[in-house]
JSON list of C-alpha atoms in Angstrom, two decimals:
[
{"chain": "A", "resi": 151, "resn": "ARG", "atom": "CA", "xyz": [-10.30, -68.69, -22.93]},
{"chain": "A", "resi": 152, "resn": "MET", "atom": "CA", "xyz": [-12.33, -72.03, -23.75]},
{"chain": "A", "resi": 153, "resn": "LYS", "atom": "CA", "xyz": [-10.81, -74.58, -26.09]},
{"chain": "A", "resi": 154, "resn": "PHE", "atom": "CA", "xyz": [-12.81, -75.86, -28.60]},
{"chain": "A", "resi": 155, "resn": "VAL", "atom": "CA", "xyz": [-11.71, -78.68, -31.23]},
{"chain": "A", "resi": 156, "resn": "GLU", "atom": "CA", "xyz": [-13.43, -76.33, -34.36]},
{"chain": "A", "resi": 157, "resn": "ASN", "atom": "CA", "xyz": [-15.35, -78.81, -36.92]},
{"chain": "A", "resi": 158, "resn": "ILE", "atom": "CA", "xyz": [-17.41, -76.35, -38.34]},
{"chain": "A", "resi": 159, "resn": "ILE", "atom": "CA", "xyz": [-20.25, -78.23, -40.19]},
{"chain": "A", "resi": 160, "resn": "ALA", "atom": "CA", "xyz": [-21.31, -76.85, -43.91]},
{"chain": "A", "resi": 161, "resn": "ASP", "atom": "CA", "xyz": [-22.83, -73.10, -43.85]},
{"chain": "A", "resi": 162, "resn": "ASN", "atom": "CA", "xyz": [-25.83, -74.87, -45.14]},
{"chain": "A", "resi": 163, "resn": "GLN", "atom": "CA", "xyz": [-26.45, -77.26, -42.46]},
{"chain": "A", "resi": 164, "resn": "TYR", "atom": "CA", "xyz": [-27.46, -74.68, -39.63]},
{"chain": "A", "resi": 165, "resn": "PHE", "atom": "CA", "xyz": [-28.65, -70.81, -39.84]},
{"chain": "A", "resi": 166, "resn": "LYS", "atom": "CA", "xyz": [-26.16, -68.17, -39.59]},
{"chain": "A", "resi": 167, "resn": "GLU", "atom": "CA", "xyz": [-28.43, -65.60, -37.91]},
{"chain": "A", "resi": 168, "resn": "THR", "atom": "CA", "xyz": [-27.37, -64.79, -34.80]},
{"chain": "A", "resi": 169, "resn": "MET", "atom": "CA", "xyz": [-30.13, -64.90, -31.93]},
{"chain": "A", "resi": 170, "resn": "PRO", "atom": "CA", "xyz": [-30.24, -63.49, -28.43]},
{"chain": "A", "resi": 171, "resn": "LYS", "atom": "CA", "xyz": [-29.97, -67.15, -26.01]},
{"chain": "A", "resi": 172, "resn": "ASN", "atom": "CA", "xyz": [-31.54, -67.93, -23.09]},
{"chain": "A", "resi": 173, "resn": "GLN", "atom": "CA", "xyz": [-31.80, -71.65, -22.93]},
{"chain": "A", "resi": 174, "resn": "ILE", "atom": "CA", "xyz": [-29.06, -74.38, -23.07]},
{"chain": "A", "resi": 175, "resn": "VAL", "atom": "CA", "xyz": [-30.48, -77.97, -23.95]},
{"chain": "A", "resi": 176, "resn": "LEU", "atom": "CA", "xyz": [-28.53, -80.92, -23.44]},
{"chain": "A", "resi": 177, "resn": "HIS", "atom": "CA", "xyz": [-28.59, -84.16, -25.34]},
{"chain": "A", "resi": 178, "resn": "HIS", "atom": "CA", "xyz": [-26.82, -87.22, -25.83]},
{"chain": "A", "resi": 179, "resn": "THR", "atom": "CA", "xyz": [-26.25, -88.65, -29.11]},
{"chain": "A", "resi": 180, "resn": "ALA", "atom": "CA", "xyz": [-27.29, -92.27, -29.16]},
{"chain": "A", "resi": 181, "resn": "GLY", "atom": "CA", "xyz": [-24.06, -93.16, -30.72]},
{"chain": "A", "resi": 182, "resn": "GLY", "atom": "CA", "xyz": [-20.34, -93.91, -30.40]},
{"chain": "A", "resi": 183, "resn": "GLY", "atom": "CA", "xyz": [-17.90, -92.32, -28.73]},
{"chain": "A", "resi": 184, "resn": "ASN", "atom": "CA", "xyz": [-16.66, -90.09, -31.66]},
{"chain": "A", "resi": 185, "resn": "ALA", "atom": "CA", "xyz": [-17.91, -86.68, -32.07]},
{"chain": "A", "resi": 186, "resn": "LYS", "atom": "CA", "xyz": [-16.38, -86.05, -35.60]},
{"chain": "A", "resi": 187, "resn": "ASN", "atom": "CA", "xyz": [-18.31, -88.81, -36.82]},
{"chain": "A", "resi": 188, "resn": "VAL", "atom": "CA", "xyz": [-21.61, -86.72, -35.43]},
{"chain": "A", "resi": 189, "resn": "ILE", "atom": "CA", "xyz": [-20.59, -83.69, -37.02]},
{"chain": "A", "resi": 190, "resn": "HIS", "atom": "CA", "xyz": [-20.10, -85.03, -40.37]},
{"chain": "A", "resi": 191, "resn": "GLY", "atom": "CA", "xyz": [-23.09, -86.90, -40.46]},
{"chain": "A", "resi": 192, "resn": "TRP", "atom": "CA", "xyz": [-24.96, -83.79, -40.30]},
{"chain": "A", "resi": 193, "resn": "ASN", "atom": "CA", "xyz": [-23.59, -82.42, -43.57]},
{"chain": "A", "resi": 194, "resn": "PHE", "atom": "CA", "xyz": [-25.73, -85.31, -45.29]},
{"chain": "A", "resi": 195, "resn": "ASN", "atom": "CA", "xyz": [-29.09, -84.73, -43.66]},
{"chain": "A", "resi": 196, "resn": "PRO", "atom": "CA", "xyz": [-30.82, -81.73, -45.55]},
{"chain": "A", "resi": 197, "resn": "GLU", "atom": "CA", "xyz": [-33.22, -80.52, -42.43]},
{"chain": "A", "resi": 198, "resn": "ARG", "atom": "CA", "xyz": [-30.44, -78.57, -40.87]},
{"chain": "A", "resi": 199, "resn": "ILE", "atom": "CA", "xyz": [-30.28, -80.52, -37.80]},
{"chain": "A", "resi": 200, "resn": "GLY", "atom": "CA", "xyz": [-27.57, -80.29, -35.07]},
{"chain": "A", "resi": 201, "resn": "THR", "atom": "CA", "xyz": [-26.14, -78.52, -32.25]},
{"chain": "A", "resi": 202, "resn": "ALA", "atom": "CA", "xyz": [-23.40, -76.10, -31.56]},
{"chain": "A", "resi": 203, "resn": "PHE", "atom": "CA", "xyz": [-21.46, -78.35, -29.48]},
{"chain": "A", "resi": 204, "resn": "VAL", "atom": "CA", "xyz": [-20.60, -82.27, -29.44]},
{"chain": "A", "resi": 205, "resn": "ILE", "atom": "CA", "xyz": [-18.53, -83.45, -26.17]},
{"chain": "A", "resi": 206, "resn": "ASP", "atom": "CA", "xyz": [-16.55, -86.75, -27.19]},
{"chain": "A", "resi": 207, "resn": "SER", "atom": "CA", "xyz": [-16.00, -89.70, -25.24]},
{"chain": "A", "resi": 208, "resn": "GLU", "atom": "CA", "xyz": [-12.77, -88.36, -24.04]},
{"chain": "A", "resi": 209, "resn": "GLY", "atom": "CA", "xyz": [-14.26, -85.11, -22.86]},
{"chain": "A", "resi": 210, "resn": "ILE", "atom": "CA", "xyz": [-13.17, -83.00, -25.78]},
{"chain": "A", "resi": 211, "resn": "ILE", "atom": "CA", "xyz": [-15.23, -80.26, -27.00]},
{"chain": "A", "resi": 212, "resn": "PHE", "atom": "CA", "xyz": [-16.14, -79.99, -30.68]},
{"chain": "A", "resi": 213, "resn": "LYS", "atom": "CA", "xyz": [-17.95, -76.86, -32.15]},
{"chain": "A", "resi": 214, "resn": "ALA", "atom": "CA", "xyz": [-20.00, -77.73, -35.15]},
{"chain": "A", "resi": 215, "resn": "PHE", "atom": "CA", "xyz": [-20.85, -73.96, -35.65]},
{"chain": "A", "resi": 216, "resn": "GLU", "atom": "CA", "xyz": [-20.79, -70.62, -33.49]},
{"chain": "A", "resi": 217, "resn": "PRO", "atom": "CA", "xyz": [-23.07, -70.61, -30.79]},
{"chain": "A", "resi": 218, "resn": "GLN", "atom": "CA", "xyz": [-25.10, -67.20, -31.64]},
{"chain": "A", "resi": 219, "resn": "TYR", "atom": "CA", "xyz": [-26.35, -68.87, -34.56]},
{"chain": "A", "resi": 220, "resn": "TRP", "atom": "CA", "xyz": [-29.10, -71.70, -34.40]},
{"chain": "A", "resi": 221, "resn": "ALA", "atom": "CA", "xyz": [-30.30, -75.03, -36.23]},
{"chain": "A", "resi": 222, "resn": "TRP", "atom": "CA", "xyz": [-33.06, -77.69, -35.33]},
{"chain": "A", "resi": 223, "resn": "HIS", "atom": "CA", "xyz": [-32.39, -79.67, -32.32]},
{"chain": "A", "resi": 224, "resn": "LEU", "atom": "CA", "xyz": [-35.61, -80.31, -30.59]},
{"chain": "A", "resi": 225, "resn": "GLY", "atom": "CA", "xyz": [-38.00, -81.36, -32.93]},
{"chain": "A", "resi": 226, "resn": "LEU", "atom": "CA", "xyz": [-41.37, -80.40, -31.42]},
{"chain": "A", "resi": 227, "resn": "LYS", "atom": "CA", "xyz": [-44.31, -80.41, -33.19]},
{"chain": "A", "resi": 228, "resn": "THR", "atom": "CA", "xyz": [-46.09, -77.23, -32.01]},
{"chain": "A", "resi": 229, "resn": "ASN", "atom": "CA", "xyz": [-45.78, -73.38, -33.01]},
{"chain": "A", "resi": 230, "resn": "SER", "atom": "CA", "xyz": [-42.85, -72.72, -30.52]},
{"chain": "A", "resi": 231, "resn": "ASN", "atom": "CA", "xyz": [-40.61, -75.16, -32.32]},
{"chain": "A", "resi": 232, "resn": "SER", "atom": "CA", "xyz": [-38.85, -72.41, -34.28]},
{"chain": "A", "resi": 233, "resn": "LYS", "atom": "CA", "xyz": [-38.72, -69.71, -31.52]},
{"chain": "A", "resi": 234, "resn": "LEU", "atom": "CA", "xyz": [-37.32, -72.79, -28.76]},
{"chain": "A", "resi": 235, "resn": "ASN", "atom": "CA", "xyz": [-34.71, -73.72, -31.31]},
{"chain": "A", "resi": 236, "resn": "LYS", "atom": "CA", "xyz": [-33.73, -70.18, -32.36]},
{"chain": "A", "resi": 237, "resn": "HIS", "atom": "CA", "xyz": [-33.07, -69.09, -28.44]},
{"chain": "A", "resi": 238, "resn": "SER", "atom": "CA", "xyz": [-31.34, -72.24, -27.23]},
{"chain": "A", "resi": 239, "resn": "ILE", "atom": "CA", "xyz": [-28.12, -73.72, -27.69]},
{"chain": "A", "resi": 240, "resn": "GLY", "atom": "CA", "xyz": [-27.68, -77.52, -27.86]},
{"chain": "A", "resi": 241, "resn": "ILE", "atom": "CA", "xyz": [-24.71, -79.60, -26.68]},
{"chain": "A", "resi": 242, "resn": "GLU", "atom": "CA", "xyz": [-24.79, -83.26, -27.36]},
{"chain": "A", "resi": 243, "resn": "VAL", "atom": "CA", "xyz": [-22.65, -85.72, -25.38]},
{"chain": "A", "resi": 244, "resn": "CYS", "atom": "CA", "xyz": [-21.48, -88.81, -27.61]},
{"chain": "A", "resi": 245, "resn": "ASN", "atom": "CA", "xyz": [-23.32, -91.52, -25.72]},
{"chain": "A", "resi": 246, "resn": "TRP", "atom": "CA", "xyz": [-25.27, -94.94, -26.29]},
{"chain": "A", "resi": 247, "resn": "GLY", "atom": "CA", "xyz": [-28.58, -94.09, -23.86]},
{"chain": "A", "resi": 248, "resn": "GLN", "atom": "CA", "xyz": [-30.47, -96.68, -23.25]},
{"chain": "A", "resi": 249, "resn": "LEU", "atom": "CA", "xyz": [-29.38, -100.32, -22.70]},
{"chain": "A", "resi": 250, "resn": "ILE", "atom": "CA", "xyz": [-30.69, -103.50, -22.55]},
{"chain": "A", "resi": 251, "resn": "GLU", "atom": "CA", "xyz": [-29.67, -106.55, -19.98]},
{"chain": "A", "resi": 252, "resn": "ARG", "atom": "CA", "xyz": [-29.14, -110.12, -21.10]},
{"chain": "A", "resi": 253, "resn": "ASP", "atom": "CA", "xyz": [-27.32, -112.89, -19.14]},
{"chain": "A", "resi": 254, "resn": "GLY", "atom": "CA", "xyz": [-25.60, -110.29, -17.44]},
{"chain": "A", "resi": 255, "resn": "LYS", "atom": "CA", "xyz": [-24.35, -108.29, -20.87]},
{"chain": "A", "resi": 256, "resn": "TYR", "atom": "CA", "xyz": [-25.63, -105.19, -21.63]},
{"chain": "A", "resi": 257, "resn": "TYR", "atom": "CA", "xyz": [-26.84, -103.96, -25.30]},
{"chain": "A", "resi": 258, "resn": "ASN", "atom": "CA", "xyz": [-27.19, -100.93, -27.20]},
{"chain": "A", "resi": 259, "resn": "TYR", "atom": "CA", "xyz": [-30.13, -100.57, -29.59]},
{"chain": "A", "resi": 260, "resn": "ILE", "atom": "CA", "xyz": [-27.69, -101.73, -32.35]},
{"chain": "A", "resi": 261, "resn": "ASN", "atom": "CA", "xyz": [-26.92, -104.89, -30.26]},
{"chain": "A", "resi": 262, "resn": "LYS", "atom": "CA", "xyz": [-23.73, -103.96, -29.72]},
{"chain": "A", "resi": 263, "resn": "GLU", "atom": "CA", "xyz": [-22.08, -104.53, -26.19]},
{"chain": "A", "resi": 264, "resn": "VAL", "atom": "CA", "xyz": [-21.69, -101.89, -23.47]},
{"chain": "A", "resi": 265, "resn": "HIS", "atom": "CA", "xyz": [-19.17, -102.91, -20.70]},
{"chain": "A", "resi": 266, "resn": "ALA", "atom": "CA", "xyz": [-20.49, -103.35, -17.56]},
{"chain": "A", "resi": 267, "resn": "GLU", "atom": "CA", "xyz": [-17.91, -100.82, -16.13]},
{"chain": "A", "resi": 268, "resn": "GLN", "atom": "CA", "xyz": [-19.66, -98.03, -18.36]},
{"chain": "A", "resi": 269, "resn": "VAL", "atom": "CA", "xyz": [-23.30, -99.07, -17.44]},
{"chain": "A", "resi": 270, "resn": "VAL", "atom": "CA", "xyz": [-25.56, -97.31, -14.71]},
{"chain": "A", "resi": 271, "resn": "GLN", "atom": "CA", "xyz": [-28.43, -98.87, -13.13]},
{"chain": "A", "resi": 272, "resn": "MET", "atom": "CA", "xyz": [-31.41, -96.67, -12.42]},
{"chain": "A", "resi": 273, "resn": "PRO", "atom": "CA", "xyz": [-34.50, -96.78, -11.03]},
{"chain": "A", "resi": 274, "resn": "GLU", "atom": "CA", "xyz": [-36.66, -97.25, -14.31]},
{"chain": "A", "resi": 275, "resn": "PHE", "atom": "CA", "xyz": [-36.32, -93.69, -16.71]},
{"chain": "A", "resi": 276, "resn": "ARG", "atom": "CA", "xyz": [-38.32, -93.63, -19.65]},
{"chain": "A", "resi": 277, "resn": "GLY", "atom": "CA", "xyz": [-39.15, -97.29, -20.09]},
{"chain": "A", "resi": 278, "resn": "PHE", "atom": "CA", "xyz": [-35.53, -98.33, -19.21]},
{"chain": "A", "resi": 279, "resn": "LYS", "atom": "CA", "xyz": [-33.40, -99.35, -16.07]},
{"chain": "A", "resi": 280, "resn": "TYR", "atom": "CA", "xyz": [-29.70, -99.40, -17.68]},
{"chain": "A", "resi": 281, "resn": "TYR", "atom": "CA", "xyz": [-27.91, -96.80, -19.40]},
{"chain": "A", "resi": 282, "resn": "HIS", "atom": "CA", "xyz": [-24.52, -95.96, -20.59]},
{"chain": "A", "resi": 283, "resn": "ALA", "atom": "CA", "xyz": [-22.82, -94.08, -18.02]},
{"chain": "A", "resi": 284, "resn": "TYR", "atom": "CA", "xyz": [-21.66, -90.37, -18.82]},
{"chain": "A", "resi": 285, "resn": "ASN", "atom": "CA", "xyz": [-17.90, -90.56, -18.06]},
{"chain": "A", "resi": 286, "resn": "ASN", "atom": "CA", "xyz": [-15.88, -88.07, -15.47]},
{"chain": "A", "resi": 287, "resn": "LYS", "atom": "CA", "xyz": [-14.27, -86.31, -18.58]},
{"chain": "A", "resi": 288, "resn": "GLN", "atom": "CA", "xyz": [-17.35, -85.64, -20.30]},
{"chain": "A", "resi": 289, "resn": "LEU", "atom": "CA", "xyz": [-19.09, -84.38, -17.05]},
{"chain": "A", "resi": 290, "resn": "SER", "atom": "CA", "xyz": [-15.99, -82.10, -16.51]},
{"chain": "A", "resi": 291, "resn": "ALA", "atom": "CA", "xyz": [-16.56, -80.90, -20.09]},
{"chain": "A", "resi": 292, "resn": "VAL", "atom": "CA", "xyz": [-20.21, -80.57, -19.81]},
{"chain": "A", "resi": 293, "resn": "LYS", "atom": "CA", "xyz": [-19.64, -78.23, -16.51]},
{"chain": "A", "resi": 294, "resn": "GLU", "atom": "CA", "xyz": [-16.76, -76.28, -18.26]},
{"chain": "A", "resi": 295, "resn": "LEU", "atom": "CA", "xyz": [-18.50, -75.72, -21.28]},
{"chain": "A", "resi": 296, "resn": "VAL", "atom": "CA", "xyz": [-22.19, -74.91, -19.50]},
{"chain": "A", "resi": 297, "resn": "LEU", "atom": "CA", "xyz": [-20.47, -72.08, -17.66]},
{"chain": "A", "resi": 298, "resn": "TYR", "atom": "CA", "xyz": [-18.68, -70.72, -20.16]},
{"chain": "A", "resi": 299, "resn": "LEU", "atom": "CA", "xyz": [-22.03, -70.25, -22.52]},
{"chain": "A", "resi": 300, "resn": "ALA", "atom": "CA", "xyz": [-24.24, -69.18, -19.58]},
{"chain": "A", "resi": 301, "resn": "GLU", "atom": "CA", "xyz": [-21.65, -66.41, -19.13]},
{"chain": "A", "resi": 302, "resn": "GLN", "atom": "CA", "xyz": [-21.74, -65.26, -22.29]},
{"chain": "A", "resi": 303, "resn": "PHE", "atom": "CA", "xyz": [-25.07, -65.20, -23.00]},
{"chain": "A", "resi": 304, "resn": "LYS", "atom": "CA", "xyz": [-25.88, -64.55, -19.56]},
{"chain": "A", "resi": 305, "resn": "ILE", "atom": "CA", "xyz": [-28.10, -67.69, -18.76]},
{"chain": "A", "resi": 306, "resn": "ASP", "atom": "CA", "xyz": [-29.31, -68.41, -15.39]},
{"chain": "A", "resi": 307, "resn": "LEU", "atom": "CA", "xyz": [-27.97, -71.62, -14.21]},
{"chain": "A", "resi": 308, "resn": "THR", "atom": "CA", "xyz": [-30.01, -72.42, -11.33]},
{"chain": "A", "resi": 309, "resn": "TYR", "atom": "CA", "xyz": [-30.81, -75.89, -11.24]},
{"chain": "A", "resi": 310, "resn": "ASN", "atom": "CA", "xyz": [-34.26, -76.90, -12.47]},
{"chain": "A", "resi": 311, "resn": "ASN", "atom": "CA", "xyz": [-35.44, -80.18, -10.68]},
{"chain": "A", "resi": 312, "resn": "ASP", "atom": "CA", "xyz": [-38.11, -80.48, -13.61]},
{"chain": "A", "resi": 313, "resn": "MET", "atom": "CA", "xyz": [-35.70, -80.67, -16.26]},
{"chain": "A", "resi": 314, "resn": "TRP", "atom": "CA", "xyz": [-36.24, -84.33, -16.07]},
{"chain": "A", "resi": 315, "resn": "ASP", "atom": "CA", "xyz": [-39.88, -84.71, -17.61]},
{"chain": "A", "resi": 316, "resn": "ILE", "atom": "CA", "xyz": [-41.96, -82.78, -19.60]},
{"chain": "A", "resi": 317, "resn": "SER", "atom": "CA", "xyz": [-41.35, -78.96, -18.05]},
{"chain": "A", "resi": 318, "resn": "THR", "atom": "CA", "xyz": [-44.26, -76.60, -18.97]},
{"chain": "A", "resi": 319, "resn": "ALA", "atom": "CA", "xyz": [-41.44, -73.91, -18.01]},
{"chain": "A", "resi": 320, "resn": "ALA", "atom": "CA", "xyz": [-38.94, -75.16, -20.43]},
{"chain": "A", "resi": 321, "resn": "LEU", "atom": "CA", "xyz": [-41.36, -75.69, -22.90]},
{"chain": "A", "resi": 322, "resn": "GLY", "atom": "CA", "xyz": [-42.75, -72.14, -22.22]},
{"chain": "A", "resi": 323, "resn": "GLY", "atom": "CA", "xyz": [-39.01, -70.76, -23.21]},
{"chain": "A", "resi": 324, "resn": "LYS", "atom": "CA", "xyz": [-38.17, -70.15, -19.26]},
{"chain": "A", "resi": 325, "resn": "PRO", "atom": "CA", "xyz": [-34.36, -69.29, -19.10]},
{"chain": "A", "resi": 326, "resn": "GLY", "atom": "CA", "xyz": [-32.44, -71.81, -17.83]},
{"chain": "A", "resi": 327, "resn": "LEU", "atom": "CA", "xyz": [-30.44, -75.23, -18.24]},
{"chain": "A", "resi": 328, "resn": "TRP", "atom": "CA", "xyz": [-32.78, -77.75, -19.56]},
{"chain": "A", "resi": 329, "resn": "THR", "atom": "CA", "xyz": [-32.65, -81.59, -21.21]},
{"chain": "A", "resi": 330, "resn": "HIS", "atom": "CA", "xyz": [-34.02, -83.01, -24.37]},
{"chain": "A", "resi": 331, "resn": "VAL", "atom": "CA", "xyz": [-36.77, -84.71, -22.17]},
{"chain": "A", "resi": 332, "resn": "SER", "atom": "CA", "xyz": [-37.95, -81.29, -20.51]},
{"chain": "A", "resi": 333, "resn": "TYR", "atom": "CA", "xyz": [-39.63, -81.00, -24.25]},
{"chain": "A", "resi": 334, "resn": "ARG", "atom": "CA", "xyz": [-40.23, -84.60, -25.17]},
{"chain": "A", "resi": 335, "resn": "LYS", "atom": "CA", "xyz": [-41.86, -87.61, -23.90]},
{"chain": "A", "resi": 336, "resn": "ASP", "atom": "CA", "xyz": [-40.42, -89.79, -26.41]},
{"chain": "A", "resi": 337, "resn": "LYS", "atom": "CA", "xyz": [-36.65, -88.96, -25.79]},
{"chain": "A", "resi": 338, "resn": "ASN", "atom": "CA", "xyz": [-34.13, -90.09, -23.00]},
{"chain": "A", "resi": 339, "resn": "ASP", "atom": "CA", "xyz": [-31.67, -87.69, -23.50]},
{"chain": "A", "resi": 340, "resn": "MET", "atom": "CA", "xyz": [-30.15, -86.68, -20.97]},
{"chain": "A", "resi": 341, "resn": "SER", "atom": "CA", "xyz": [-30.99, -89.82, -18.18]},
{"chain": "A", "resi": 342, "resn": "PRO", "atom": "CA", "xyz": [-30.89, -88.29, -14.50]},
{"chain": "A", "resi": 343, "resn": "GLN", "atom": "CA", "xyz": [-27.72, -90.12, -13.98]},
{"chain": "A", "resi": 344, "resn": "THR", "atom": "CA", "xyz": [-26.23, -89.65, -10.27]},
{"chain": "A", "resi": 345, "resn": "LEU", "atom": "CA", "xyz": [-23.04, -88.07, -11.11]},
{"chain": "A", "resi": 346, "resn": "LEU", "atom": "CA", "xyz": [-24.89, -85.52, -13.85]},
{"chain": "A", "resi": 347, "resn": "ILE", "atom": "CA", "xyz": [-27.38, -84.38, -11.23]},
{"chain": "A", "resi": 348, "resn": "ASP", "atom": "CA", "xyz": [-24.41, -83.71, -8.99]},
{"chain": "A", "resi": 349, "resn": "THR", "atom": "CA", "xyz": [-22.77, -81.93, -11.70]},
{"chain": "A", "resi": 350, "resn": "LEU", "atom": "CA", "xyz": [-25.63, -79.68, -12.93]},
{"chain": "A", "resi": 351, "resn": "THR", "atom": "CA", "xyz": [-26.40, -78.91, -9.18]},
{"chain": "A", "resi": 352, "resn": "ASN", "atom": "CA", "xyz": [-22.89, -77.69, -8.15]},
{"chain": "A", "resi": 353, "resn": "LEU", "atom": "CA", "xyz": [-22.01, -75.77, -11.16]},
{"chain": "A", "resi": 354, "resn": "ASN", "atom": "CA", "xyz": [-20.94, -72.62, -9.68]},
{"chain": "A", "resi": 355, "resn": "LYS", "atom": "CA", "xyz": [-18.75, -74.62, -6.70]}
]
């Protein structure tokens, strides 16, 4: 059985409505490594924004609400926004996201330094070359959680090559595993880091 740290948010912060699920969507928080803080913060947001799970910097999986329920996590300005949110399960990974290099040091968007050993350089992705690395503990947790959810909800995990940019398949509700960038041009979560791609292409191995 999967182990989660229960950190259930208030009932009025998500929709306690059981929905069939056909998509899993990976996000990163654009924040620090503490999943409790992420979930705690959602309690002060009246719009019911959140994901069912948050993975902290140590790879510990926190459950904010039961995955058969739903909250807003995609933020689309389209008629399909409601349907896509209801039928998908969101997973957040604690990670700062894009970084800026200055004088050999790397800074996140709140101008806090991220140590060089936690930085990944990539071909430019959504306007940035440097990103905060998803670490091995987090990647192991992503794999374990995605496999668990796919089995629970009978979701196909065939790797979607088009998940790293706007995907008409994702937007059309095609079952499978996607990232926030599959739905929105203004997002960069998650970034196509080599270790993450290796994890997602080898889920069943």
